[in-house]
PDB file of C-alpha atoms and ligand atoms in Angstrom:
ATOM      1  CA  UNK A   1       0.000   0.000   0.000  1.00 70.00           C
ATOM      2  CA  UNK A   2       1.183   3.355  -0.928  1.00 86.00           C
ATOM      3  CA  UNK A   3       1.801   5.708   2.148  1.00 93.00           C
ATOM      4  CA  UNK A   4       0.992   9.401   2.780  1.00 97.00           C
ATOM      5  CA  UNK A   5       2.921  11.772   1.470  1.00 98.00           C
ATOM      6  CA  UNK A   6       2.673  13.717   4.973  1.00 98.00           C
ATOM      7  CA  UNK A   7       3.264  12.906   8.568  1.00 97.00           C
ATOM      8  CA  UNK A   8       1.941  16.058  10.034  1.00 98.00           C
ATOM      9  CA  UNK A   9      -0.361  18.801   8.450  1.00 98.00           C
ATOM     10  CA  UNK A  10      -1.958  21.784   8.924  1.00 98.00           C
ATOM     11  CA  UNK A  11      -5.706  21.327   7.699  1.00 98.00           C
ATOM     12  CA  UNK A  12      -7.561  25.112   7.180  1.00 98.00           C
ATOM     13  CA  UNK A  13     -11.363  24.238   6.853  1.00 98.00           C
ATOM     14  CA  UNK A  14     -13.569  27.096   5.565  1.00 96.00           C
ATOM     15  CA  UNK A  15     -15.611  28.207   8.252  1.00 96.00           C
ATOM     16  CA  UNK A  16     -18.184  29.046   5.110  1.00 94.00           C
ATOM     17  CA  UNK A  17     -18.599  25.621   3.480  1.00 93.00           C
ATOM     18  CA  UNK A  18     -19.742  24.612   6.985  1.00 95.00           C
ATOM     19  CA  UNK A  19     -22.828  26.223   5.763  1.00 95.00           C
ATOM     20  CA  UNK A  20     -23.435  23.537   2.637  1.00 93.00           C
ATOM     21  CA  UNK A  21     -26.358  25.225   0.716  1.00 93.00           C
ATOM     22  CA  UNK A  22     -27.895  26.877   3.722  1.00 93.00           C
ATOM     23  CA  UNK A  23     -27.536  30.710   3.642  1.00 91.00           C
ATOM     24  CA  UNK A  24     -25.728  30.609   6.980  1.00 93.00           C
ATOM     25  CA  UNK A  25     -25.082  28.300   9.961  1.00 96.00           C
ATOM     26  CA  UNK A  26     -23.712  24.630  10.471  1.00 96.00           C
ATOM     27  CA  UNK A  27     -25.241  21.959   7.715  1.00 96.00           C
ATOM     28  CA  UNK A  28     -25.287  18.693   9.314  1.00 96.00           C
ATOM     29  CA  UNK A  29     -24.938  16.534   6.538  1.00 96.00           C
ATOM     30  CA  UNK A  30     -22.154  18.971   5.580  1.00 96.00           C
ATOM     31  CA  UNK A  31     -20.629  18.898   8.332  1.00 97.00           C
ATOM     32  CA  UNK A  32     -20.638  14.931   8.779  1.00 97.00           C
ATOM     33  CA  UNK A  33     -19.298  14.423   5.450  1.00 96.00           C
ATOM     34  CA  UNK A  34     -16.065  16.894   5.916  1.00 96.00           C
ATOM     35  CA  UNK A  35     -15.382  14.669   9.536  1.00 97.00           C
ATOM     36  CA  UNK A  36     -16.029  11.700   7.185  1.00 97.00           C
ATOM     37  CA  UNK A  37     -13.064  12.848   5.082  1.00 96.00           C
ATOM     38  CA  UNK A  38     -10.842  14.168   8.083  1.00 96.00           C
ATOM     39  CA  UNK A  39     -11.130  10.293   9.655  1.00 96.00           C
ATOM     40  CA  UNK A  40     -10.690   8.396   6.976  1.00 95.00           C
ATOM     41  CA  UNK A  41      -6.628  10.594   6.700  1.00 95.00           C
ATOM     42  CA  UNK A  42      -6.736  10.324  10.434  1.00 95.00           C
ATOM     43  CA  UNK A  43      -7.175   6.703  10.349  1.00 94.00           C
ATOM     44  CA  UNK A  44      -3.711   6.550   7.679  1.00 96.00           C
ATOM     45  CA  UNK A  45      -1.808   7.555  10.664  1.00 96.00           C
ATOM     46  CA  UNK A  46      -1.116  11.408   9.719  1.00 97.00           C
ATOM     47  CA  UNK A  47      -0.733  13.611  12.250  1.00 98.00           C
ATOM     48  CA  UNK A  48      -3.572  16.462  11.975  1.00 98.00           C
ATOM     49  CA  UNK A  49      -4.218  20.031  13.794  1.00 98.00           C
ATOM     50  CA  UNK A  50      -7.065  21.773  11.965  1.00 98.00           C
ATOM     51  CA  UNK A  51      -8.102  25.711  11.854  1.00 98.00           C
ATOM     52  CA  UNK A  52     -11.414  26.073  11.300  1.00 98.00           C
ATOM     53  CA  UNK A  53     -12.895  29.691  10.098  1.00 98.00           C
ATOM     54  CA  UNK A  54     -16.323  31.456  10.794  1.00 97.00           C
ATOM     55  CA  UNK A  55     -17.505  33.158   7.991  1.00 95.00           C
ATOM     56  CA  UNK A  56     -20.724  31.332   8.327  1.00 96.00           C
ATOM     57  CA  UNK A  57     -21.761  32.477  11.402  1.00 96.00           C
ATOM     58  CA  UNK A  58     -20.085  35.627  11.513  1.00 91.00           C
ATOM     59  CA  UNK A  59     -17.379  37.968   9.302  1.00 86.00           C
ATOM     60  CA  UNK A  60     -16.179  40.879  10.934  1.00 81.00           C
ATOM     61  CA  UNK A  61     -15.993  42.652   7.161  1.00 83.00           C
ATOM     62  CA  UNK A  62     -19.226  41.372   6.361  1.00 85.00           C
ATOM     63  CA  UNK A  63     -22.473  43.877   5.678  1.00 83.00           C
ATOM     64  CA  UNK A  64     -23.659  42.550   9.706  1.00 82.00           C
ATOM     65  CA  UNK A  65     -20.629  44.492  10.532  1.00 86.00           C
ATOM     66  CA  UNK A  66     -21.229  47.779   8.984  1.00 89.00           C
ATOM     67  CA  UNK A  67     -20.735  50.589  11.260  1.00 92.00           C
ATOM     68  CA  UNK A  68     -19.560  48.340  13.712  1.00 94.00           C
ATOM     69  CA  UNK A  69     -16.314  48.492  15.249  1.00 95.00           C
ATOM     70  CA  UNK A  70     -13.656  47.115  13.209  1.00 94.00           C
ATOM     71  CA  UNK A  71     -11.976  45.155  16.327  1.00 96.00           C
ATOM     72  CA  UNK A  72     -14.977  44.337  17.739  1.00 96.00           C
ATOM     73  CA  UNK A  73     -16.335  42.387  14.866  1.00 95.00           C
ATOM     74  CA  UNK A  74     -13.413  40.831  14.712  1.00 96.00           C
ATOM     75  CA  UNK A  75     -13.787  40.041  18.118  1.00 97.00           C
ATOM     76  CA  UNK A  76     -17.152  38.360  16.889  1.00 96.00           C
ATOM     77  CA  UNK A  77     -15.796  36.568  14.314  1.00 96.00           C
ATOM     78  CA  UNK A  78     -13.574  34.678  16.549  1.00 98.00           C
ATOM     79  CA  UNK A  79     -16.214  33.646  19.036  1.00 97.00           C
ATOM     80  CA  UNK A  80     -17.991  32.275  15.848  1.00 97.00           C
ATOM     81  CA  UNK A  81     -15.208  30.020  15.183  1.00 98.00           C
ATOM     82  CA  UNK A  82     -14.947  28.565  18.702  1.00 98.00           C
ATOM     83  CA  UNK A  83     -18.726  27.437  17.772  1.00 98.00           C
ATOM     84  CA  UNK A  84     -17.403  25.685  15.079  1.00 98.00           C
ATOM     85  CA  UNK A  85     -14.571  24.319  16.760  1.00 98.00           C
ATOM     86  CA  UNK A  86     -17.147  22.630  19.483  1.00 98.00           C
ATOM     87  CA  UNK A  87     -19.098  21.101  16.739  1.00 98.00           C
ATOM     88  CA  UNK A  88     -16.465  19.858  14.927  1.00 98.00           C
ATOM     89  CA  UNK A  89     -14.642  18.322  17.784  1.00 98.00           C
ATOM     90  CA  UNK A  90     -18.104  16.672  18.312  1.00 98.00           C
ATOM     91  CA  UNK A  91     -18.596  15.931  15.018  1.00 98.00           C
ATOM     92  CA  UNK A  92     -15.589  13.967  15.533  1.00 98.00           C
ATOM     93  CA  UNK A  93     -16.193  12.387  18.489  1.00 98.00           C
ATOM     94  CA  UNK A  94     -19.449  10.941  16.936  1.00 97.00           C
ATOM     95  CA  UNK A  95     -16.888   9.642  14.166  1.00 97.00           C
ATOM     96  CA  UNK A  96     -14.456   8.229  16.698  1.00 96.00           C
ATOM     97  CA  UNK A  97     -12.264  10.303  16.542  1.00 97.00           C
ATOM     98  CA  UNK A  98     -10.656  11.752  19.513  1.00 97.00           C
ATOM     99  CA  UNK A  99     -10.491  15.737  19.122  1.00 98.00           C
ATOM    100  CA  UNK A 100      -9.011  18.475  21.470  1.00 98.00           C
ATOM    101  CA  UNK A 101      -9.936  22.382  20.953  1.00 98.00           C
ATOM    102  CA  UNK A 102      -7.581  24.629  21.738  1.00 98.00           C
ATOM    103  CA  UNK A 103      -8.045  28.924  22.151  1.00 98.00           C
ATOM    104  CA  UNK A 104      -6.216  31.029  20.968  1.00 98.00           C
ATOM    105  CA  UNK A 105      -8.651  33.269  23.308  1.00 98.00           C
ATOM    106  CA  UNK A 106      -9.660  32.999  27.156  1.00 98.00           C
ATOM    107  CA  UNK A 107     -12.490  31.232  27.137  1.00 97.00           C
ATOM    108  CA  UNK A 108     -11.420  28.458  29.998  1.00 96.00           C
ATOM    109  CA  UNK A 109     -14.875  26.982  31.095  1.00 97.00           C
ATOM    110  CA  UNK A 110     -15.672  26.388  27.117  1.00 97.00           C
ATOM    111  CA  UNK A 111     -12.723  25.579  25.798  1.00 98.00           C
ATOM    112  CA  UNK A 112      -8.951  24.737  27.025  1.00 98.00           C
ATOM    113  CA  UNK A 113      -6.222  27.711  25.936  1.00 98.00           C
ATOM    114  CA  UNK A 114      -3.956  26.962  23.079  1.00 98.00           C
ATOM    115  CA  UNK A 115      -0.602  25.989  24.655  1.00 98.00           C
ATOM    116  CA  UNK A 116       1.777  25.168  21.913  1.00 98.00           C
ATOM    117  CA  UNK A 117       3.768  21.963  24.064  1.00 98.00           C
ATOM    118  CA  UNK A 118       0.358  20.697  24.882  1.00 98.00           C
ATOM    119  CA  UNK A 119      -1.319  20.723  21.049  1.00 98.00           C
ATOM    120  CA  UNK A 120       2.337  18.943  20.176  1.00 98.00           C
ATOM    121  CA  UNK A 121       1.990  16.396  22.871  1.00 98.00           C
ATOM    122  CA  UNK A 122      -2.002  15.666  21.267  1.00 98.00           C
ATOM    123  CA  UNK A 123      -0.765  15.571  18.021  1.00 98.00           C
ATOM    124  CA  UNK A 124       2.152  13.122  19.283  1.00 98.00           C
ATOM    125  CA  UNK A 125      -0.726  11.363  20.953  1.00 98.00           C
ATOM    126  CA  UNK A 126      -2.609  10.760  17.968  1.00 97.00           C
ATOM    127  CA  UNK A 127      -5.229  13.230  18.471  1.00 98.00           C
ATOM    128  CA  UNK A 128      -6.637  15.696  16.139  1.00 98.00           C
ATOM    129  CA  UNK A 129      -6.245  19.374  17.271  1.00 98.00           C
ATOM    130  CA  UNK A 130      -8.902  21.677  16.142  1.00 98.00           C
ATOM    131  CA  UNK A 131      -7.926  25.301  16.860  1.00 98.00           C
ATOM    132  CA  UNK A 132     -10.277  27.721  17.569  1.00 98.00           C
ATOM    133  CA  UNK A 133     -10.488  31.712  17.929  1.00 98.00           C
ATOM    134  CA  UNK A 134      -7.907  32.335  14.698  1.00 98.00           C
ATOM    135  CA  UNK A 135      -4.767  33.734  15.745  1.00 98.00           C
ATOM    136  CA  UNK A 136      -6.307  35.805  18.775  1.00 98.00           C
ATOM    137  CA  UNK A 137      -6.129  38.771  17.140  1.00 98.00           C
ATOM    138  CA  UNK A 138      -8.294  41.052  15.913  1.00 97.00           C
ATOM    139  CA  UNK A 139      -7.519  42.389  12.122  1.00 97.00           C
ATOM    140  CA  UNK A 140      -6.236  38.809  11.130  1.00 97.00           C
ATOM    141  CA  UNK A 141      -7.643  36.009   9.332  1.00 97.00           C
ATOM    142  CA  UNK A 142      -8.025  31.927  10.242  1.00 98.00           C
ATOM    143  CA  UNK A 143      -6.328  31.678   7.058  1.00 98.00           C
ATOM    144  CA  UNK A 144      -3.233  33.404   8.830  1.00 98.00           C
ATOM    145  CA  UNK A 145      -3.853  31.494  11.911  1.00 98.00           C
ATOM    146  CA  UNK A 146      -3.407  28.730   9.459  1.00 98.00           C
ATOM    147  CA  UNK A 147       0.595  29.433   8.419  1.00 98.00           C
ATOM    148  CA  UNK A 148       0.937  30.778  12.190  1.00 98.00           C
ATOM    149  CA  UNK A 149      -0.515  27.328  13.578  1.00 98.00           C
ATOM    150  CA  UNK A 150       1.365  25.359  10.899  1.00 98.00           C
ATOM    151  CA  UNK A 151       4.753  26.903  11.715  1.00 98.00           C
ATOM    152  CA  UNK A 152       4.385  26.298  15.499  1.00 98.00           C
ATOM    153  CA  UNK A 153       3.886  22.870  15.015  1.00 98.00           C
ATOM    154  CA  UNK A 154       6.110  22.210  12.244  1.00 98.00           C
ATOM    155  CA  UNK A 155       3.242  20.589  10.037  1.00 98.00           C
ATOM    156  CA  UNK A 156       5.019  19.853   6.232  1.00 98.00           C
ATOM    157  CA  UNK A 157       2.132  21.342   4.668  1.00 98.00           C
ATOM    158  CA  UNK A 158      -0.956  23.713   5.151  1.00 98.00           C
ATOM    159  CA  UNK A 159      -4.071  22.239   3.449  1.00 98.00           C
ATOM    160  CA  UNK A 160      -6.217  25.108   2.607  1.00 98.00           C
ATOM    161  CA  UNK A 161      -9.934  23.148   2.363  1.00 98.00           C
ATOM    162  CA  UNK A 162     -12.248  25.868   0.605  1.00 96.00           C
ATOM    163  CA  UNK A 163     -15.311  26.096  -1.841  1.00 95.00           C
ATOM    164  CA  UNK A 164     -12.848  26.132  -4.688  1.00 96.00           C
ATOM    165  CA  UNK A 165     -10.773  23.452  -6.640  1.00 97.00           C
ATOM    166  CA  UNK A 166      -7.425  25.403  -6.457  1.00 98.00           C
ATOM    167  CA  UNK A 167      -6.017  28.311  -6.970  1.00 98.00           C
ATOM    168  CA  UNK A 168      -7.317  30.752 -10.148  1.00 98.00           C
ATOM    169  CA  UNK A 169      -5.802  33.578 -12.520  1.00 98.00           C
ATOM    170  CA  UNK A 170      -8.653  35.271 -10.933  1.00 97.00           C
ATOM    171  CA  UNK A 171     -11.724  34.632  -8.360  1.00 96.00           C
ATOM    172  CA  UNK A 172     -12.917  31.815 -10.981  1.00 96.00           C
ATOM    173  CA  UNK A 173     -16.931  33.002  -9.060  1.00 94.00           C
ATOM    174  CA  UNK A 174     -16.701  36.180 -10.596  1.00 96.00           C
ATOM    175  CA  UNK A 175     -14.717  35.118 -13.897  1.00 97.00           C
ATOM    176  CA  UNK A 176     -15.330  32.339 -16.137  1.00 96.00           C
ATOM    177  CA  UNK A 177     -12.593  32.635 -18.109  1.00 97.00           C
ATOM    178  CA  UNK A 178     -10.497  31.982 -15.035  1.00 98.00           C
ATOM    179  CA  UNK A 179      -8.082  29.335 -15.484  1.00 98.00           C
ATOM    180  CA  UNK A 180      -6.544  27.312 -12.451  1.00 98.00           C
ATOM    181  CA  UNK A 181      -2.635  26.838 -12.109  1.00 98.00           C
ATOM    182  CA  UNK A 182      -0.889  23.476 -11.129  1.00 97.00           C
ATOM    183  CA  UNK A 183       1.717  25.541  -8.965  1.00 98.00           C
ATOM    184  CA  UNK A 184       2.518  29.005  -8.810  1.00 98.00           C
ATOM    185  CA  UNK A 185       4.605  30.641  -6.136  1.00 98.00           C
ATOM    186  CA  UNK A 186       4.246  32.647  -3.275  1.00 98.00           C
ATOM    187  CA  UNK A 187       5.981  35.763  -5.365  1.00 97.00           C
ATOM    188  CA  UNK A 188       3.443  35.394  -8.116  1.00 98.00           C
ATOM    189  CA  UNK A 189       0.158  34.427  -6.153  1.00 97.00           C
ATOM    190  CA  UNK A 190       1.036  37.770  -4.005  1.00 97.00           C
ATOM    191  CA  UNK A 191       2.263  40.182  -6.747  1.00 97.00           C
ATOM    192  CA  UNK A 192      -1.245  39.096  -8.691  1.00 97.00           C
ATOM    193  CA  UNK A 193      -3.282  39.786  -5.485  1.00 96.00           C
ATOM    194  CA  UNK A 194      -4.636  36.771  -5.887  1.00 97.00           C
ATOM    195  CA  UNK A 195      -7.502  36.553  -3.211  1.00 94.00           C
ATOM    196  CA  UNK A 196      -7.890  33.292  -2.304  1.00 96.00           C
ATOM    197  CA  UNK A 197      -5.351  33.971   0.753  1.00 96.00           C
ATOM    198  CA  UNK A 198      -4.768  36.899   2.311  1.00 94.00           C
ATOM    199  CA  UNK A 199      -1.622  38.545   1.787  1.00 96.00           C
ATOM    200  CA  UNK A 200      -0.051  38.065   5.138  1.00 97.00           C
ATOM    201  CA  UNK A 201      -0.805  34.216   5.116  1.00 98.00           C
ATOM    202  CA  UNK A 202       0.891  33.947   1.958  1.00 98.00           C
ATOM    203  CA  UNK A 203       3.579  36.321   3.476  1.00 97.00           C
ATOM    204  CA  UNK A 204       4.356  33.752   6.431  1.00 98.00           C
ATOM    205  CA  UNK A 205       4.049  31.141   4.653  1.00 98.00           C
ATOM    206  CA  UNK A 206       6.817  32.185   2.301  1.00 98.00           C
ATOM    207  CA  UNK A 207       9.003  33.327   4.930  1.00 98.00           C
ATOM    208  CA  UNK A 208       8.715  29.963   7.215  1.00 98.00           C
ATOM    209  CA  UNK A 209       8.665  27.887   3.637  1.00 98.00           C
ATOM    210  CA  UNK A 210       5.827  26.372   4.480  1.00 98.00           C
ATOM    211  CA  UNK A 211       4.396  24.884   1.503  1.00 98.00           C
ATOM    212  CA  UNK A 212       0.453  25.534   0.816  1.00 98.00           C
ATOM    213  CA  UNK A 213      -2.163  23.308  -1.113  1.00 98.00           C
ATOM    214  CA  UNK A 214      -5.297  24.676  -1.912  1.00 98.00           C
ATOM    215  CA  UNK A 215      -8.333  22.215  -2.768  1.00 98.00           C
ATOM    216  CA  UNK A 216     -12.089  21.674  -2.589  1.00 97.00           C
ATOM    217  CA  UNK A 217     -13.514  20.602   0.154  1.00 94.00           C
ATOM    218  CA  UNK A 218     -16.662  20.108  -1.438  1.00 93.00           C
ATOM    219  CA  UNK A 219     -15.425  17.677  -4.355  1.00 94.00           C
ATOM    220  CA  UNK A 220     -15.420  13.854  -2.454  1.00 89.00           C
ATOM    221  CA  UNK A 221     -12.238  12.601  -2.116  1.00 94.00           C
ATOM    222  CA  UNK A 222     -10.226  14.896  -2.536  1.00 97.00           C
ATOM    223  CA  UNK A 223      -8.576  15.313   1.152  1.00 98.00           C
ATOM    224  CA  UNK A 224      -7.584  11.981   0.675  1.00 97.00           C
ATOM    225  CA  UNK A 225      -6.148  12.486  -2.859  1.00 98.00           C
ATOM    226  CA  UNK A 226      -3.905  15.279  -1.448  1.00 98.00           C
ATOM    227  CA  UNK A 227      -2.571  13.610   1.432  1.00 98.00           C
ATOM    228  CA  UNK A 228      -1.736  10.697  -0.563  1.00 97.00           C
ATOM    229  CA  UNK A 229       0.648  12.899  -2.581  1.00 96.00           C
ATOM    230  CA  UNK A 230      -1.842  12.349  -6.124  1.00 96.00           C
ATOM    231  CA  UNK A 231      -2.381  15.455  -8.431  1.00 95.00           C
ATOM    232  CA  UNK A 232      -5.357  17.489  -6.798  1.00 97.00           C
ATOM    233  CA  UNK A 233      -5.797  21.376  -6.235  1.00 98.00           C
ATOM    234  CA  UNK A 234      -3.102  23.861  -6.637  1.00 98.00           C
ATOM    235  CA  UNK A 235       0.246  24.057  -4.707  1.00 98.00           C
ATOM    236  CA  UNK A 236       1.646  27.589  -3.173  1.00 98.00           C
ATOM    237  CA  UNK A 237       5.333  27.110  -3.150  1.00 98.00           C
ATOM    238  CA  UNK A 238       8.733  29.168  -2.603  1.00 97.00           C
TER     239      UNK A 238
HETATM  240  N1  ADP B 301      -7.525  33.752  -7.791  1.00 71.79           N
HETATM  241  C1  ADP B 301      -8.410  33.043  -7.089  1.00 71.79           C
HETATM  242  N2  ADP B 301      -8.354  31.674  -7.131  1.00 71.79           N
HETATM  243  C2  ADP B 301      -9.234  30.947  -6.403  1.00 71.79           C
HETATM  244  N3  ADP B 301     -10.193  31.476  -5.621  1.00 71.79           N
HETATM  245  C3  ADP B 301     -10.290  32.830  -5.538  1.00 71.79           C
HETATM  246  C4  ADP B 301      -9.398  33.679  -6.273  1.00 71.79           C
HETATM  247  N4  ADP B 301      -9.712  34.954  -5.988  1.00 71.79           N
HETATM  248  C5  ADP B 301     -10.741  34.934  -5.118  1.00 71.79           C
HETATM  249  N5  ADP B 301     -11.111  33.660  -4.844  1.00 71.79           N
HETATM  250  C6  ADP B 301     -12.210  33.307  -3.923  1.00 71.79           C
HETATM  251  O1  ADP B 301     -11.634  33.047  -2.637  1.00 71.79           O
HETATM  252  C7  ADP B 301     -12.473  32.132  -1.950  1.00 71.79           C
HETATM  253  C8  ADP B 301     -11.710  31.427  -0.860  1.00 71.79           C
HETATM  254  O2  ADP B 301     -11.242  32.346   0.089  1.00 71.79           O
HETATM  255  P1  ADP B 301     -11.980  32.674   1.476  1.00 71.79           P
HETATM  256  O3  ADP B 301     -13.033  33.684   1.296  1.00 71.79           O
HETATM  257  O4  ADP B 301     -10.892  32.976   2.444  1.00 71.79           O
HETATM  258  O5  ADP B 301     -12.708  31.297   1.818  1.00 71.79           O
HETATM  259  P2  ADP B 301     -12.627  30.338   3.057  1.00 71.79           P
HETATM  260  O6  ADP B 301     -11.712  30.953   4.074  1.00 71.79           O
HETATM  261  O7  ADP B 301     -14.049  30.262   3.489  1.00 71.79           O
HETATM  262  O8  ADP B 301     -12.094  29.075   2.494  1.00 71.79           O
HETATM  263  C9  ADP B 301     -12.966  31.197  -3.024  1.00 71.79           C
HETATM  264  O9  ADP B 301     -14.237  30.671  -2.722  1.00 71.79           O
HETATM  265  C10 ADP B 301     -12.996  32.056  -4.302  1.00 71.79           C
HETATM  266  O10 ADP B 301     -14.299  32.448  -4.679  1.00 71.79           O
HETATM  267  O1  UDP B 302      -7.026  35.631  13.782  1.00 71.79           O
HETATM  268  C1  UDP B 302      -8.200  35.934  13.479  1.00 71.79           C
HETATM  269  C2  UDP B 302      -9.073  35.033  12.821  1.00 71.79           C
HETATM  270  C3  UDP B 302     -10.370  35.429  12.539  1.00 71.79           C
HETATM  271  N1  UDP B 302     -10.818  36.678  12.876  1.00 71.79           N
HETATM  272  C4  UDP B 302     -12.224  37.073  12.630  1.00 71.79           C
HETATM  273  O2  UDP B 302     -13.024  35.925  12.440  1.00 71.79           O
HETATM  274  C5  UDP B 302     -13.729  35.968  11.200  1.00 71.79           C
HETATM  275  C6  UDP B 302     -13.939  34.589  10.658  1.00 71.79           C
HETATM  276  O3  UDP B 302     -12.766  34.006  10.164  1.00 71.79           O
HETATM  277  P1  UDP B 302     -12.513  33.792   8.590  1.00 71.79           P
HETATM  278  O4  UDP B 302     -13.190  34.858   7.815  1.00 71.79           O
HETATM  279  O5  UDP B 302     -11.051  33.645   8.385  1.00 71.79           O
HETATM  280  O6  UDP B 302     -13.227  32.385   8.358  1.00 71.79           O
HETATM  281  P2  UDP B 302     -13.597  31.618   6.982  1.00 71.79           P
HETATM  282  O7  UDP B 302     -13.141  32.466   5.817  1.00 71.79           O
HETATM  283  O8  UDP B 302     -12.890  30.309   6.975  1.00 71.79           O
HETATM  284  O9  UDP B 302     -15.065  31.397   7.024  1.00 71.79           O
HETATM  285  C7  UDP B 302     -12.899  36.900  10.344  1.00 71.79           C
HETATM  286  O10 UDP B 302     -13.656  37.512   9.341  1.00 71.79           O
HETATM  287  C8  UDP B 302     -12.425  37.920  11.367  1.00 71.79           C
HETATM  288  O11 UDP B 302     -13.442  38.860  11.640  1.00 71.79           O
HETATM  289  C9  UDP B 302      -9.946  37.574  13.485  1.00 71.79           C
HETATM  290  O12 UDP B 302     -10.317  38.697  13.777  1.00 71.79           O
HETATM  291  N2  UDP B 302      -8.664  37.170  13.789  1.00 71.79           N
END
């Protein structure tokens, strides 16, 4: 049998394809089938830590937010990930899998605080870390938590799970004519503004050489496919 092509990773799970086709909110079946795909890499024996977003309960840019302030949505934002976070690690648990959240943000009775010797010893331990409240701060992203996470633990890869198959010449939603690139490198994907990360995850990423695969979460499979090392989504390299 053919082994991963990872022993640790970084998986980034859109907080917004939580939402399946509901306009907002956690989609059961959704959510089932995404800890259906996270088990069946757990189960190969790769070591996973997982940053979940929360776009679909709350974005602290989003139109909710107008007027508001800036931090304070942000502030929001992050709660809405540590509800995530909770059903995910139950999600898991229903899966049997055994998951530990960890904070980035106070929050002791709900959740334990992220302490960076502690997530290593879980991951050491076999259990998947799910990483909640981003990075902690306001005016960052979970996508940045993501490369900031990944470094700390020295995954070999972040795995950037979203509603698209890869990375486009341009927000392939908005563009038809979008093509999608095999590779491209950090340079290039930041130069182009390409939004599918934000700038300072790219920017970390880069710096840490940390390399970055971008993929659908919605296609079946394809979690798999990309831990295994086959030719799936696009790869963010130095
Ligand atoms: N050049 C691009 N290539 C791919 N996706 C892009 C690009 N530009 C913008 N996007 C958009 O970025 C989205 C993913 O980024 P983001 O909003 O951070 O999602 P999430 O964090 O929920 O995965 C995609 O759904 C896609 O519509
Ligand atoms: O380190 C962080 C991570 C997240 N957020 C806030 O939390 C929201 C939800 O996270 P994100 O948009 O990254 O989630 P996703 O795109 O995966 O749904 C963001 O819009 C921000 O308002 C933040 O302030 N700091």
């Amino acid at each position: 049998m053919t082994k991963p092509a990872y022993q640790r990773v970084l998986l980034k799970l859109s907080g917004e394809a939580l939402m399946g086709d509901d306009p907002f909110g956690i989609n059961r079946a959704t959510i089932e089938r995404m800890v259906a795909d996270v088990a069946e890499v757990s189960k190969l024996g790769v070591e996973l830590a997982v940053v979940i977003g929360g776009g679909n309960i709350f974005r602290g840019v989003a139109p909710g937010a107008q007027g508001m302030d800036r931090a304070t949505a942000d502030y929001m934002g992050m709660l809405a990930t540590v509800m995530n976070a909770l059903a995910l690690a139950d999600a898991m648990r229903q899966q049997g899998i055994t998951a530990r959240v960890m904070s980035a943000i106070g929050i002791e009775q709900v959740v334990e605080p992220y302490v960076r010797p502690k997530a290593l010893q879980y991951l050491e331990e076999g259990k998947v870390v799910v990483f909640a409240a981003g990075t902690g701060n306001p005016f960052f992203t979970t996508d940045t938590a993501a490369a900031l996470r990944g470094s700390e633990i020295s995954a070999e890869i972040v795995l950037k799970a979203t509603k698209v198959d890869g990375v486009y010449t341009a927000d392939p939603k908005k563009d038809p004519h979008a093509t999608r690139y095999e590779q491209i490198t950090f340079d290039e994907a930041i130069a182009k503004h390409l939004q599918v990360m934000d700038a300072t995850a790219f920017a970390l990423c880069r710096d840490q050489k940390l390399p970055i695969k971008v993929f659908s979460i919605v296609k079946p499979g394809a979690l798999k496919r990309v831990i295994m090392g086959e030719d799936e989504g696009t790869l963010v390299h130095v």
